[in-house]
GROMACS .gro file of C-alpha atoms in nm:
model
  162
    1UNK     CA    1   0.000   0.000   0.000
    2UNK     CA    2   0.137   0.341  -0.098
    3UNK     CA    3   0.192   0.606   0.168
    4UNK     CA    4  -0.075   0.876   0.180
    5UNK     CA    5  -0.028   1.179  -0.040
    6UNK     CA    6   0.117   1.480   0.145
    7UNK     CA    7  -0.208   1.670   0.081
    8UNK     CA    8  -0.408   1.397   0.256
    9UNK     CA    9  -0.161   1.395   0.547
   10UNK     CA   10  -0.192   1.775   0.572
   11UNK     CA   11  -0.572   1.753   0.581
   12UNK     CA   12  -0.556   1.478   0.844
   13UNK     CA   13  -0.341   1.703   1.063
   14UNK     CA   14  -0.574   2.001   1.017
   15UNK     CA   15  -0.872   1.782   1.107
   16UNK     CA   16  -0.694   1.654   1.418
   17UNK     CA   17  -0.612   2.015   1.512
   18UNK     CA   18  -0.978   2.108   1.470
   19UNK     CA   19  -1.093   1.823   1.693
   20UNK     CA   20  -0.838   1.903   1.964
   21UNK     CA   21  -0.917   2.276   1.963
   22UNK     CA   22  -1.290   2.199   1.979
   23UNK     CA   23  -1.242   1.957   2.271
   24UNK     CA   24  -1.032   2.215   2.458
   25UNK     CA   25  -1.285   2.492   2.393
   26UNK     CA   26  -1.583   2.277   2.493
   27UNK     CA   27  -1.412   2.175   2.817
   28UNK     CA   28  -1.317   2.535   2.896
   29UNK     CA   29  -1.667   2.668   2.824
   30UNK     CA   30  -1.826   2.398   3.038
   31UNK     CA   31  -1.637   2.534   3.341
   32UNK     CA   32  -1.828   2.860   3.292
   33UNK     CA   33  -2.157   2.680   3.214
   34UNK     CA   34  -2.156   2.807   2.855
   35UNK     CA   35  -2.230   2.646   2.522
   36UNK     CA   36  -2.037   2.737   2.208
   37UNK     CA   37  -2.325   2.940   2.060
   38UNK     CA   38  -2.377   3.136   2.384
   39UNK     CA   39  -2.003   3.198   2.418
   40UNK     CA   40  -1.989   3.320   2.058
   41UNK     CA   41  -2.272   3.564   2.123
   42UNK     CA   42  -2.105   3.680   2.445
   43UNK     CA   43  -1.774   3.729   2.260
   44UNK     CA   44  -1.938   3.932   1.982
   45UNK     CA   45  -2.130   4.139   2.235
   46UNK     CA   46  -1.811   4.198   2.432
   47UNK     CA   47  -1.642   4.328   2.116
   48UNK     CA   48  -1.937   4.536   1.984
   49UNK     CA   49  -2.070   4.672   2.311
   50UNK     CA   50  -2.444   4.703   2.380
   51UNK     CA   51  -2.632   4.581   2.073
   52UNK     CA   52  -2.980   4.512   1.951
   53UNK     CA   53  -3.085   4.154   1.911
   54UNK     CA   54  -3.125   4.221   1.540
   55UNK     CA   55  -2.763   4.335   1.501
   56UNK     CA   56  -2.648   4.032   1.703
   57UNK     CA   57  -2.847   3.800   1.477
   58UNK     CA   58  -2.679   3.958   1.176
   59UNK     CA   59  -2.333   3.937   1.334
   60UNK     CA   60  -2.379   3.567   1.414
   61UNK     CA   61  -2.564   3.496   1.087
   62UNK     CA   62  -2.859   3.336   1.267
   63UNK     CA   63  -3.232   3.400   1.287
   64UNK     CA   64  -3.393   3.643   1.531
   65UNK     CA   65  -3.559   3.342   1.697
   66UNK     CA   66  -3.222   3.181   1.763
   67UNK     CA   67  -3.082   3.504   1.910
   68UNK     CA   68  -3.382   3.532   2.141
   69UNK     CA   69  -3.312   3.185   2.280
   70UNK     CA   70  -2.941   3.251   2.320
   71UNK     CA   71  -2.999   3.586   2.490
   72UNK     CA   72  -3.264   3.428   2.716
   73UNK     CA   73  -3.005   3.174   2.831
   74UNK     CA   74  -2.738   3.439   2.889
   75UNK     CA   75  -2.983   3.660   3.082
   76UNK     CA   76  -3.089   3.365   3.299
   77UNK     CA   77  -2.725   3.288   3.389
   78UNK     CA   78  -2.628   3.651   3.456
   79UNK     CA   79  -2.396   3.709   3.159
   80UNK     CA   80  -2.607   3.980   2.991
   81UNK     CA   81  -2.904   4.207   3.053
   82UNK     CA   82  -3.184   4.295   2.817
   83UNK     CA   83  -3.357   4.633   2.827
   84UNK     CA   84  -3.565   4.854   2.599
   85UNK     CA   85  -3.352   5.048   2.350
   86UNK     CA   86  -3.335   5.415   2.457
   87UNK     CA   87  -3.393   5.548   2.104
   88UNK     CA   88  -3.608   5.278   1.940
   89UNK     CA   89  -3.904   5.150   2.137
   90UNK     CA   90  -3.939   4.850   1.903
   91UNK     CA   91  -3.585   4.729   1.976
   92UNK     CA   92  -3.425   4.555   2.272
   93UNK     CA   93  -3.072   4.637   2.380
   94UNK     CA   94  -2.851   4.355   2.507
   95UNK     CA   95  -2.561   4.453   2.735
   96UNK     CA   96  -2.284   4.246   2.894
   97UNK     CA   97  -2.297   4.238   3.274
   98UNK     CA   98  -1.990   4.270   3.496
   99UNK     CA   99  -1.986   3.891   3.523
  100UNK     CA  100  -2.013   3.857   3.144
  101UNK     CA  101  -1.734   4.111   3.089
  102UNK     CA  102  -1.508   3.917   3.326
  103UNK     CA  103  -1.573   3.601   3.123
  104UNK     CA  104  -1.499   3.782   2.794
  105UNK     CA  105  -1.173   3.908   2.947
  106UNK     CA  106  -1.092   3.552   3.056
  107UNK     CA  107  -1.163   3.430   2.700
  108UNK     CA  108  -0.917   3.684   2.565
  109UNK     CA  109  -0.653   3.602   2.825
  110UNK     CA  110  -0.695   3.230   2.755
  111UNK     CA  111  -0.660   3.294   2.382
  112UNK     CA  112  -0.334   3.482   2.437
  113UNK     CA  113  -0.197   3.212   2.669
  114UNK     CA  114  -0.278   2.933   2.424
  115UNK     CA  115  -0.128   3.131   2.135
  116UNK     CA  116   0.192   3.175   2.334
  117UNK     CA  117   0.200   2.806   2.430
  118UNK     CA  118   0.146   2.686   2.072
  119UNK     CA  119   0.343   2.943   1.872
  120UNK     CA  120   0.580   3.109   2.120
  121UNK     CA  121   0.851   2.842   2.082
  122UNK     CA  122   0.838   2.867   1.701
  123UNK     CA  123   1.122   3.057   1.530
  124UNK     CA  124   0.998   3.381   1.370
  125UNK     CA  125   1.069   3.261   1.013
  126UNK     CA  126   0.881   2.935   1.071
  127UNK     CA  127   0.585   3.123   1.222
  128UNK     CA  128   0.577   3.365   0.929
  129UNK     CA  129   0.574   3.073   0.682
  130UNK     CA  130   0.303   2.899   0.887
  131UNK     CA  131   0.088   3.215   0.884
  132UNK     CA  132   0.129   3.259   0.509
  133UNK     CA  133   0.052   2.893   0.440
  134UNK     CA  134  -0.246   2.875   0.673
  135UNK     CA  135  -0.386   3.201   0.534
  136UNK     CA  136  -0.377   3.050   0.185
  137UNK     CA  137  -0.547   2.731   0.304
  138UNK     CA  138  -0.819   2.932   0.479
  139UNK     CA  139  -0.873   3.151   0.173
  140UNK     CA  140  -0.927   2.841  -0.042
  141UNK     CA  141  -1.152   2.679   0.218
  142UNK     CA  142  -1.365   2.994   0.253
  143UNK     CA  143  -1.412   2.997  -0.125
  144UNK     CA  144  -1.512   2.630  -0.126
  145UNK     CA  145  -1.757   2.683   0.160
  146UNK     CA  146  -1.905   2.995  -0.001
  147UNK     CA  147  -1.956   2.808  -0.329
  148UNK     CA  148  -2.130   2.520  -0.152
  149UNK     CA  149  -2.330   2.721   0.104
  150UNK     CA  150  -2.705   2.744   0.069
  151UNK     CA  151  -2.859   3.082   0.138
  152UNK     CA  152  -3.055   2.959   0.443
  153UNK     CA  153  -2.939   3.078   0.786
  154UNK     CA  154  -2.802   2.802   1.008
  155UNK     CA  155  -2.908   2.757   1.367
  156UNK     CA  156  -2.624   2.809   1.615
  157UNK     CA  157  -2.748   2.507   1.807
  158UNK     CA  158  -2.704   2.300   1.491
  159UNK     CA  159  -2.347   2.391   1.408
  160UNK     CA  160  -2.314   2.768   1.443
  161UNK     CA  161  -1.972   2.892   1.557
  162UNK     CA  162  -1.897   3.034   1.895
   0.00000   0.00000   0.00000
């Protein structure tokens, strides 16, 4: 039997990386009683600041119904508050609480620590080549996904990204 092609080996390694990163993220989020979709919404809200549910739905590329459920869960666990929008009585404004902001800060700190652990030991030239190579792979993958993607909005509970 012939050895696998280098392209297949590369894909196998990327898939293993994806699985390991997902396992690590899921385990980390579970400590804070968060799901990936709720954590994604919290992250976006932490970056954007107070936002309407409509703008959050657009940012996460999900339906208004899905955002309502995600926000309900985050309100119930004290990560965000929901209040009437001060300038638009038809809109609701979602705001990160102190507890939610502390979690977003912890996300960012954890991201920096993991980046340092994974890439800190890498020589600068090797890291630069890795970044260039991975950027090219991602560009091609985004194009493949865009070409294959239906126009329907996916539910975050069915595969949306945190």
